[in-house]
XYZ file of C-alpha atoms in Angstrom:
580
model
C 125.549 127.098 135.539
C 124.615 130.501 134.784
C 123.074 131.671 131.573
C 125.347 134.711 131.100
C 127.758 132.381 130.923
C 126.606 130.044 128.072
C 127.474 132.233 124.691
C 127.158 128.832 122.381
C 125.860 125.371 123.025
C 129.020 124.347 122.401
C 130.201 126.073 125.518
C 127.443 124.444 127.324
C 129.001 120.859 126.262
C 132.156 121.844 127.326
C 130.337 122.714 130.313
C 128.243 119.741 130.418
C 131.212 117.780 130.229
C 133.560 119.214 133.058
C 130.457 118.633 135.141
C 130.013 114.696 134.012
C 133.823 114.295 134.637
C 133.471 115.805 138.441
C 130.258 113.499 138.950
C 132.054 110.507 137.773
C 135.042 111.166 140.066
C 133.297 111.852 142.838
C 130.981 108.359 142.543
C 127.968 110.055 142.157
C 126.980 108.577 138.953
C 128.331 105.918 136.937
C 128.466 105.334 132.956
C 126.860 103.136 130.549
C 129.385 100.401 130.945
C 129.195 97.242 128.473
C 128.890 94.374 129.045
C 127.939 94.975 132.910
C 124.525 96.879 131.896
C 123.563 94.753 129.106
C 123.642 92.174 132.086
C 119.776 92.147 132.324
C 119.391 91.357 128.323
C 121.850 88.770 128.595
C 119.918 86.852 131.077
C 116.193 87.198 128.601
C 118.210 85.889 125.999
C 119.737 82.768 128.393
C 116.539 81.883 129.835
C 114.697 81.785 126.488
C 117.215 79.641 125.363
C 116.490 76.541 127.870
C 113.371 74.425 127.135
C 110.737 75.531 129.829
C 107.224 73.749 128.316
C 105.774 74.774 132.196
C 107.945 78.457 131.973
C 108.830 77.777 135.187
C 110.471 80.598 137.478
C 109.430 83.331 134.352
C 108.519 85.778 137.408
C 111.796 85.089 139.334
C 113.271 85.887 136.214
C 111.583 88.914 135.295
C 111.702 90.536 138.520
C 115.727 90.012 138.037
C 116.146 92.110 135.146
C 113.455 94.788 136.504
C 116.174 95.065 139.198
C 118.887 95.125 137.299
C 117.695 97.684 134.727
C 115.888 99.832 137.234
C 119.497 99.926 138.948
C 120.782 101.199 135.426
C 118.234 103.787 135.547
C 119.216 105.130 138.535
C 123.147 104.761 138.529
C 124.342 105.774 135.131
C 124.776 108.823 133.172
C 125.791 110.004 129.732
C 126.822 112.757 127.402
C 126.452 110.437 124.693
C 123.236 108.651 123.991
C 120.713 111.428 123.384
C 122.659 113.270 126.199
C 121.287 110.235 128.100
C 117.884 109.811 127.283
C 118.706 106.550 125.422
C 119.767 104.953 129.023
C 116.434 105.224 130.617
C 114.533 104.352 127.154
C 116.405 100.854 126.281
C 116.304 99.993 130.339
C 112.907 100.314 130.935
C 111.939 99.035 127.320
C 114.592 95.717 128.255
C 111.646 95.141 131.392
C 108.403 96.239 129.162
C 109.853 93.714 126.177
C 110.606 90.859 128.868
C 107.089 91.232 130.433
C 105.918 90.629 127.395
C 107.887 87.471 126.485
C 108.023 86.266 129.946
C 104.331 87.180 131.691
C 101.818 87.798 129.279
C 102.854 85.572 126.778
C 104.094 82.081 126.015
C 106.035 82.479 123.648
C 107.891 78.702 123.461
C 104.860 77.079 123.633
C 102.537 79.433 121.242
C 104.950 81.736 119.056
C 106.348 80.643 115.318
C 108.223 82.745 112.903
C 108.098 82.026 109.069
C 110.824 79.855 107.976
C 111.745 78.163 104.723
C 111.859 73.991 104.400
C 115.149 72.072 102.565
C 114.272 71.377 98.959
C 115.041 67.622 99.206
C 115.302 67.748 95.334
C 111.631 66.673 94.340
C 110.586 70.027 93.286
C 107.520 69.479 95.771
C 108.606 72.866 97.847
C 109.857 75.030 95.027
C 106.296 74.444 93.438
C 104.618 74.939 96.962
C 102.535 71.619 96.740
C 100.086 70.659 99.040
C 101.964 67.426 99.499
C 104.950 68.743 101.020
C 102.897 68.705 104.141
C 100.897 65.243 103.684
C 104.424 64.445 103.477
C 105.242 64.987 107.513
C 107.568 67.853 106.780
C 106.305 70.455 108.784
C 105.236 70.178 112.684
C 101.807 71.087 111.435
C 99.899 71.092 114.854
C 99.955 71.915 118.499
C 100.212 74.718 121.062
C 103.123 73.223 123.608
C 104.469 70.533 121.197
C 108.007 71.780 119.847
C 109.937 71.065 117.180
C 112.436 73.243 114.765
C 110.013 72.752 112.465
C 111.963 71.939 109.345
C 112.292 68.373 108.210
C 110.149 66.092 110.202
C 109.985 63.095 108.658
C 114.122 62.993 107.877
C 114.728 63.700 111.724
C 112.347 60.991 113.064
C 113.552 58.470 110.830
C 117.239 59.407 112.197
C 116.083 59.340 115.740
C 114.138 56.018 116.147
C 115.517 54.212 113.286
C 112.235 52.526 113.064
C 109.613 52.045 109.848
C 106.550 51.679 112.365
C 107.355 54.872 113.487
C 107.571 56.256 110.576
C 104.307 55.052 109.449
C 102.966 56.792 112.528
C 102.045 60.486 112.358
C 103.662 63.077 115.428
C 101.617 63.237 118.961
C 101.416 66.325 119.549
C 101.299 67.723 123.201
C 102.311 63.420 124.843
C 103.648 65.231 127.503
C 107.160 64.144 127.368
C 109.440 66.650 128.441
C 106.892 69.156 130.199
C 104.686 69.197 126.813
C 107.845 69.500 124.402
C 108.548 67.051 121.722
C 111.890 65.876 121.686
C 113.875 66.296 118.490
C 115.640 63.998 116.366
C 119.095 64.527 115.735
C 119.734 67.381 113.669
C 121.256 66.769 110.356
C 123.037 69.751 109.438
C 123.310 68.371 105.875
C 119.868 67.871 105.547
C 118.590 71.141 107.530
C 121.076 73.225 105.472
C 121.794 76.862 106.176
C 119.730 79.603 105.622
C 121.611 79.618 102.317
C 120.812 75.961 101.568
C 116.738 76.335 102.386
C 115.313 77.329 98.928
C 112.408 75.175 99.613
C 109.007 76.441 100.968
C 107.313 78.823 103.473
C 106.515 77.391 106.592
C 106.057 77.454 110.086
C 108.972 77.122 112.434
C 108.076 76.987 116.453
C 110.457 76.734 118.999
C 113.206 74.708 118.040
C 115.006 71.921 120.378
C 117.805 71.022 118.257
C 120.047 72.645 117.199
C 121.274 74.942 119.582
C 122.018 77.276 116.829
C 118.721 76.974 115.757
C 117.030 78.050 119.183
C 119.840 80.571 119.461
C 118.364 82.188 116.255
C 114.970 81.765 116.712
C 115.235 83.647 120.309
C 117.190 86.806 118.984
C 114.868 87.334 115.826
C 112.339 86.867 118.835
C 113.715 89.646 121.322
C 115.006 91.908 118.316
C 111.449 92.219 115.896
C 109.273 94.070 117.687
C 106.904 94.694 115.286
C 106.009 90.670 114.555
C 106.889 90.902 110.804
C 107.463 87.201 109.691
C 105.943 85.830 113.303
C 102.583 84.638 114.240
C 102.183 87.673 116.652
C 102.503 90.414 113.981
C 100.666 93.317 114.999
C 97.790 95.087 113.103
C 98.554 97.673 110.745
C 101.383 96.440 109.128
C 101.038 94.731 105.912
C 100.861 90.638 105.802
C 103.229 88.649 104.199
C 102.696 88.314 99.889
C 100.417 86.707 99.138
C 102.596 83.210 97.752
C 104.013 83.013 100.977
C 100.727 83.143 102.831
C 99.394 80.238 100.535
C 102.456 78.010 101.698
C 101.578 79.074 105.364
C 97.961 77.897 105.031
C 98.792 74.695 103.239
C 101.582 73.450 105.399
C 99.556 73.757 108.507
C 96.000 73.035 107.679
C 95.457 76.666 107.194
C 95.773 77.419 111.334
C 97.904 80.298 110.638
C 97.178 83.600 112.090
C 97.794 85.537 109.013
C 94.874 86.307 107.114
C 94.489 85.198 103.576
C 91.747 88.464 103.049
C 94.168 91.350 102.304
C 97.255 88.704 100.790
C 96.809 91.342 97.583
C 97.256 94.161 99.190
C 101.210 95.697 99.394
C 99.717 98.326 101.210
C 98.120 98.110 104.852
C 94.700 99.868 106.151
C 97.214 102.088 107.827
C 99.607 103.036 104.360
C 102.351 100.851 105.164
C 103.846 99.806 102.224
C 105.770 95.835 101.924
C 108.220 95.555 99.548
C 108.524 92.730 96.824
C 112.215 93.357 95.146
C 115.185 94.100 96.580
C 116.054 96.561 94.139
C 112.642 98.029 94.824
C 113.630 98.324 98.863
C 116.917 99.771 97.966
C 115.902 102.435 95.933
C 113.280 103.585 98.262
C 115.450 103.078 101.872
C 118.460 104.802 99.923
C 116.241 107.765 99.290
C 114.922 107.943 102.560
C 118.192 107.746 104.293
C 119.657 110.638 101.822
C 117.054 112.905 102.383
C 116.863 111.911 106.204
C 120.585 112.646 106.396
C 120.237 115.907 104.984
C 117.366 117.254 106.768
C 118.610 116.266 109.961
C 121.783 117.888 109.223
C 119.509 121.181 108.386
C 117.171 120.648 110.963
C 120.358 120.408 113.999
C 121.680 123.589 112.472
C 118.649 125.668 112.961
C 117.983 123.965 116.806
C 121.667 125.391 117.946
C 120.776 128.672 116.496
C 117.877 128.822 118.768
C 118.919 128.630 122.607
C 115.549 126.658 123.706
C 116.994 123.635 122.273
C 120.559 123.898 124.355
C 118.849 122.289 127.416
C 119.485 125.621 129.230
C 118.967 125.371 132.854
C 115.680 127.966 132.614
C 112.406 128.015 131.915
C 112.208 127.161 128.315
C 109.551 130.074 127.418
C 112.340 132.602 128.505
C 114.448 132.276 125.866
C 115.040 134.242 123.149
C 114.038 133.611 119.400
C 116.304 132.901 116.993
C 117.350 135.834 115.655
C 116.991 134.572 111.577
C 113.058 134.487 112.355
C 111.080 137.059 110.854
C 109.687 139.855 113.171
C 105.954 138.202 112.910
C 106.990 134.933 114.263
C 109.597 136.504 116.865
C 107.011 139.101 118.101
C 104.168 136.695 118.738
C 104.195 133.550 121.098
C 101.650 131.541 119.252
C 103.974 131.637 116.197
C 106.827 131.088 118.148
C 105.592 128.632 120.034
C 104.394 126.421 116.987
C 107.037 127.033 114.755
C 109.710 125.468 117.974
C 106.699 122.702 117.627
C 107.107 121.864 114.451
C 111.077 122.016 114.501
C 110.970 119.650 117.456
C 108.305 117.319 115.407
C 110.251 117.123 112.178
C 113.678 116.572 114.550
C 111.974 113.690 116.080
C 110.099 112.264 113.098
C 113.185 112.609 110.760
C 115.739 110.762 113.121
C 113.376 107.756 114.026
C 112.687 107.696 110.270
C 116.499 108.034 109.243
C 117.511 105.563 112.219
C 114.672 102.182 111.006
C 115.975 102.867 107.672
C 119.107 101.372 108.130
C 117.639 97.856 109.208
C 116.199 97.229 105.682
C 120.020 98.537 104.464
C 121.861 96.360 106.508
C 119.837 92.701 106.654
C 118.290 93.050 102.907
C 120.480 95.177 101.126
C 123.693 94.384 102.414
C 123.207 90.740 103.777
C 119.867 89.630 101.787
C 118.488 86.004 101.763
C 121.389 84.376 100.579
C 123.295 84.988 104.300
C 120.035 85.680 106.389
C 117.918 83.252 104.886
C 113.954 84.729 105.331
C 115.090 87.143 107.590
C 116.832 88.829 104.525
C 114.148 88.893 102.260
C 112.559 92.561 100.974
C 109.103 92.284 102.355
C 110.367 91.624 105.957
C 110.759 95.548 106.030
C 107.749 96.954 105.801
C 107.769 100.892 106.078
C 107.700 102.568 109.887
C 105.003 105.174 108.993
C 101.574 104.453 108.076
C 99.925 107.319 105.324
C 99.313 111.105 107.317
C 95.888 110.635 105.773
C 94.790 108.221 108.497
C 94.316 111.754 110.917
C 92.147 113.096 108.043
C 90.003 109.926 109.245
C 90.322 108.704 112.309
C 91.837 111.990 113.921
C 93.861 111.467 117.224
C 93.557 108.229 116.797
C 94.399 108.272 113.620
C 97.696 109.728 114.515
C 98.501 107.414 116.802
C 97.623 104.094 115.449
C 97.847 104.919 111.749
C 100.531 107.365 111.251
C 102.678 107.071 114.292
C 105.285 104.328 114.092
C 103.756 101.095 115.925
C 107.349 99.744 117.019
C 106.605 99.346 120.862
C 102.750 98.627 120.579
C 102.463 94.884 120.500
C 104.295 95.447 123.664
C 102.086 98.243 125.082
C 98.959 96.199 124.271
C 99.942 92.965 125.913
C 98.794 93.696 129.750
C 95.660 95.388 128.748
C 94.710 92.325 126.440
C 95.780 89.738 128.931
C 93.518 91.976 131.457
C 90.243 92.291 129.319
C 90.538 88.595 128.845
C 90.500 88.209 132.470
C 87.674 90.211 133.272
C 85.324 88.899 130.458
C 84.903 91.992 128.463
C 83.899 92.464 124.896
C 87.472 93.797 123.453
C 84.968 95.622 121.036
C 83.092 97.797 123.884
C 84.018 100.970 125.058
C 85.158 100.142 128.705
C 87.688 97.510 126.806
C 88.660 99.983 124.205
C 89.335 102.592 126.863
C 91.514 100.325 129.134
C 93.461 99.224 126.611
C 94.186 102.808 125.345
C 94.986 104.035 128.711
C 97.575 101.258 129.362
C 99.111 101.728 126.095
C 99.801 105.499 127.058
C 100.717 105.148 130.559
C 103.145 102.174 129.652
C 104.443 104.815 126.923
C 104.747 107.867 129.194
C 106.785 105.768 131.422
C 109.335 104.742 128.670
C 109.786 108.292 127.973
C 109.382 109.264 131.399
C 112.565 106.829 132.184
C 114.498 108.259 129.082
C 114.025 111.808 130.649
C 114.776 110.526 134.162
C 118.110 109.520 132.392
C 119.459 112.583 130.587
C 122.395 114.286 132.359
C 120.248 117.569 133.149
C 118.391 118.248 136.565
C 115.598 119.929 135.099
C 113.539 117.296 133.704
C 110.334 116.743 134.684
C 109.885 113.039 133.971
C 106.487 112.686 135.423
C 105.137 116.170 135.416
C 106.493 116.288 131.601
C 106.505 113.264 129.285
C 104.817 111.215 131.446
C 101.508 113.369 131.919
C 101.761 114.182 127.815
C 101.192 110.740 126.468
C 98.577 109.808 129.501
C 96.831 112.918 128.534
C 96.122 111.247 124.692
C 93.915 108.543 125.508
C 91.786 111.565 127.363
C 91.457 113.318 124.079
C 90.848 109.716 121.636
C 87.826 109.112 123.883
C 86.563 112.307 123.570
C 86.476 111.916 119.794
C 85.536 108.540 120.105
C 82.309 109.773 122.360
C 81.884 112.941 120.027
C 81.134 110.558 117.089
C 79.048 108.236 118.641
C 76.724 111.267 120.183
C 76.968 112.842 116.143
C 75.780 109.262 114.945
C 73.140 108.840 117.361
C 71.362 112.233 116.700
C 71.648 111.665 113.278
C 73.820 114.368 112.350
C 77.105 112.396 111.136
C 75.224 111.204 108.444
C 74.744 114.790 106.745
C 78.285 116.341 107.394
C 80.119 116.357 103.574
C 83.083 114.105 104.203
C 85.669 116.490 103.219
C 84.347 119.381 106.672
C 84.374 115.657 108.628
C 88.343 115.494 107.429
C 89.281 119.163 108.186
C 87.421 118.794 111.430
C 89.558 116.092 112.831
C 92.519 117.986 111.328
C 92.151 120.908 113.209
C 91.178 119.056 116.339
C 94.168 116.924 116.361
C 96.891 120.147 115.887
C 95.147 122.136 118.051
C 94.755 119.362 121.260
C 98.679 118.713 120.296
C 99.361 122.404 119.961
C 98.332 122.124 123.881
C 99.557 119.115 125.105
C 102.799 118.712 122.966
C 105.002 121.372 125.299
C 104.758 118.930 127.729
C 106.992 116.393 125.896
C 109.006 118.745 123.682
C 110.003 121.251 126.416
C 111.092 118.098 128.509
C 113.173 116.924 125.608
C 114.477 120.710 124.837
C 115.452 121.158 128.761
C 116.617 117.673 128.640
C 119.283 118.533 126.255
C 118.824 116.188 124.014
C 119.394 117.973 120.804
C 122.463 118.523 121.889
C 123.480 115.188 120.138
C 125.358 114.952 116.676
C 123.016 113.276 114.417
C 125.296 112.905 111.638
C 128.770 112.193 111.177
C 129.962 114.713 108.713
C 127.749 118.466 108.224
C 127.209 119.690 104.828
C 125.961 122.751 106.394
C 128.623 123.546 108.452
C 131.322 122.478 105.876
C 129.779 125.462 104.032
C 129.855 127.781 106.852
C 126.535 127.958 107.797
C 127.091 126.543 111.677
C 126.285 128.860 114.862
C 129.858 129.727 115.048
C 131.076 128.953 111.189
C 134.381 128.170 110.014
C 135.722 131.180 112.407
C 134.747 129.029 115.290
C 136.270 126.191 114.454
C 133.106 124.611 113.112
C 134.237 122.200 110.138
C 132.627 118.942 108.482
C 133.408 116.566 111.305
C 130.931 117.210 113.832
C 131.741 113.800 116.249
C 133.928 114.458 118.999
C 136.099 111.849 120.160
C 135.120 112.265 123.698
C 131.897 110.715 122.795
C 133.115 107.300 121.217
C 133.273 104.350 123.964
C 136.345 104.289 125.682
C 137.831 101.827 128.284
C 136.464 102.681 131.657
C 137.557 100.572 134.854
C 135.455 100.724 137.723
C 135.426 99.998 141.276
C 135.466 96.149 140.641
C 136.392 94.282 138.077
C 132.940 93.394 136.472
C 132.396 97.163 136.724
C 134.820 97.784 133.932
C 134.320 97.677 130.209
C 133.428 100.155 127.097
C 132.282 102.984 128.584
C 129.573 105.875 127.186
């Protein structure tokens, strides 16, 4: 592919795709093909799903769906998808997620979401009494014991048929069934749909019965990976309200994990806002989506007008400027190169933004308690980004554990935490701190690293590029770290006016990423991935504003049908399926 050739990206795409075709004919690559490459997801789900008190043959089973989404990595291709980036990004974040699950925790024997109990009628749960628990309705105790956590009492009572029992309060942990309590009969009368349970919070562990039941207790598991509504939520994301929190404490002899210090507080230390009202989410998500819409609609329109974001096959830096630039940003590379910074920053921050908003839409707008149960109430989505006035104080670190979405951390902190355990260390000390940074990044510079192995370009530099960008941060948080420790120590933090302390860790933060951000955004720019149609339907180009306009054939509809999955049959039969 030569650049005299390329007049438009939309000739490289036609480009892009006579070259796909030719690869897929010839058998060097294969597509996205579901259900075959979902294969590895499907078998998370299945073994979660059978009672394993012991979690038995977790590393057989992990090193399965390495192997099967490493093999997705490496086989498959698509136009679609980020131009492919999204391949390598869900496959290796399928094996990070199942590490976590599997390996480094137990999550049968020690996780619990938030669940609601049956009103039986009494008023007991509406109020939130105490007595509901005194009561026996709640599993209220234990690490391995398991129940579904709804309904004790009515399920014992059903299963042993016996008034001594029911005199007698749970074991926990007797050891039947590998540590796992079995469980009574389920009454699906009396355990009532999520519709039905208008009773109070509590905690639900892993249920035994019904299979329903388990089944939705393991997706919410594998799909909420920020812990909202489970004991594992991570830090920096606001806690439940603070009614809910009280029910929490009272039905399990206040063991909960969430903290009853900050249950005021709507707002986390990081400026995550929880919603209380529906109409309050709606209004806000709404707005976001809108304005996410129509700045990503903008903000593709002025990428295709500049020829660095095509995913040319050339060094990056060669290109041209857009030619709608002023001669002061044109004529110098410093301006150049931040302003194609800051294009490629708002492009990324936008979509992610535009793309969690329609969660919230979907299961609390659309759906809502009445279908979902708790997993359709408003302050189950929290906001993605924390307040930009966490880099003001904290600096690098600020921007990436404060303003930064924290979707993947609980995930990227998991090995390091399991490790410091192991080795004895303070988590407070330095040495901790710094291992648990530096395995945060590198396990984040390989998820990128995959996604730009993926993308149907050969001039990526997955390791050289994303990789070495986000192992390069915890290099630069240290040093800040280290810098204010040294100020502290001489005594000279104490007499720098708080608002020079704020611009200082300003300017330090945009000028290390002014630096070390080329390294990710060129790999995404020669990647190709802004290539991809954000939206549906372009405002902008419907007006005439596109690279080619309305002369072009640029209209409204920006997808191409070429991109939707199609039927694809393969070589054998469990090779064929919806193809992308």
């Amino acid at each position: 592919m030569k650049h005299a050739t390329i007049e438009s990206h939309q000739a490289l795409l036609q480009q892009y795709q006579a070259q796909y075709n030719s690869a897929l004919e010839a058998g060097e690559i294969d597509p996205f093909i579901y259900p075959y490459e979902t294969l590895a997801a499907g078998i998370l789900i299945l073994y979660l799903l059978i009672p394993n008190s012991e979690r038995r043959f977790r590393y057989t089973i992990f090193a399965l769906i390495a192997g099967l989404s490493t093999s997705t990595i490496v086989r498959c291709r698509s136009l679609t998808m980020g131009n492919g980036f999204g391949i390598g990004l869900i496959c290796c974040w399928c094996i990070l997620w199942s590490a976590t699950v599997l390996i480094f925790n137990d999550s049968q024997g020690k996780f619990k979401r938030i669940e609601r109990k049956v009103d039986d009628g009494s008023g007991e749960e509406a109020d939130g009494k105490v007595a509901a628990r005194k009561e026996g309705h709640l599993d209220t105790s234990g690490v391995n014991g398991s129940r579904d956590g709804l309904d004790l009492a009515s399920q014992s009572r059903a299963l042993l048929g016996s008034r001594e029992v029911m005199k007698t309060k749970p074991r926990i942990n007797d050891g039947i069934n590998g540590g796992f309590i079995p469980n009574p009969p389920f009454n699906n009368k009396a355990q009532g749909t999520p519709t039905d349970r208008t009773g109070t919070f509590a905690w639900q562990r892993y249920p035994l019965q019904p299979f329903s039941e388990r089944l939705d207790w393991v997706l919410d598991l594998i799909t909420n990976f920020r812990g909202m509504g489970w004991s594992w939520r991570i830090s920096g994301i606001p806690p439940p309200p603070p009614h809910v929190q009280a029910q929490l404490s009272a039905s399990e002899n206040s063991n909960s994990n969430e903290s009853t210090s900050d249950a005021d507080s709507r707002v986390s230390s990081t400026g995550i806002t929880r919603y209380h009202t529906r109409s309050s989410l709606l209004r806000q998500k709404i707005q976001t989506l809108t304005l996410g819409y129509l700045s990503l609609d903008v903000l593709k329109k002025l990428t295709m007008h500049d020829p660095y974001f095509w995913g040319l096959p050339m060094p990056v830096h060669s290109l041209p400027a857009p030619t709608y630039l002023p001669l002061t940003i044109t004529t110098s590379p410093t301006l150049l190169k931040s302003y194609r910074l800051l294009l490629s920053l708002g492009g990324i921050y936008t979509a992610l933004l535009s793309i969690f908003t329609l969660g919230p839409l979907v299961f609390a707008g659309l759906l809502g308690p009445r279908i979902l149960g708790v997993r359709g109430e408003p302050w189950m989505y929290p906001d993605t980004y924390g307040s930009f006035s966490a880099i003001y104080d904290k600096g690098l670190a600020g921007w990436w554990g404060g303003w930064w979405h924290q979707t993947f951390r609980f995930a990227f902190e998991a090995p390091s935490k399991r490790a410091v355990e192991a080795l004895g260390w303070d988590p407070t000390t330095l040495k901790a701190k710094a291992l648990q940074i530096f395995v945060a990044f590198a396990l984040s510079g390989t998820l990128h690293a995959c996604g730009s192995y993926t993308t149907f370009s050969n001039t990526t530099h997955p390791l050289t590029g994303s990789f070495t960008f986000f192992i390069l941060q915890p290099i630069g948080i240290i040093a800040q770290m280290l810098a204010s420790r040294l100020l502290k120590m001489y005594g000279i933090a104490p007499h720098i006016p708080n608002r020079v302390r704020q611009v200082g860790n300003f300017v330090v933060v945009h000028v290390w990423l002014y630096y070390t951000a080329p390294l990710l955004v060129d790999d995404f720019a020669r990647g190709g991935i802004w290539l991809f149609e954000p939206v549906p339907f372009s405002v902008v180009r419907g007006l005439g504003f596109g690279v080619l306009g309305k002369e072009g054939g640029e209209g409204w509809c920006c997808w191409r049908w070429e991109w939707f999955a199609k039927w694809y049959w393969g070589r054998r039969w469990w090779r064929s399926g919806l193809a992308w």
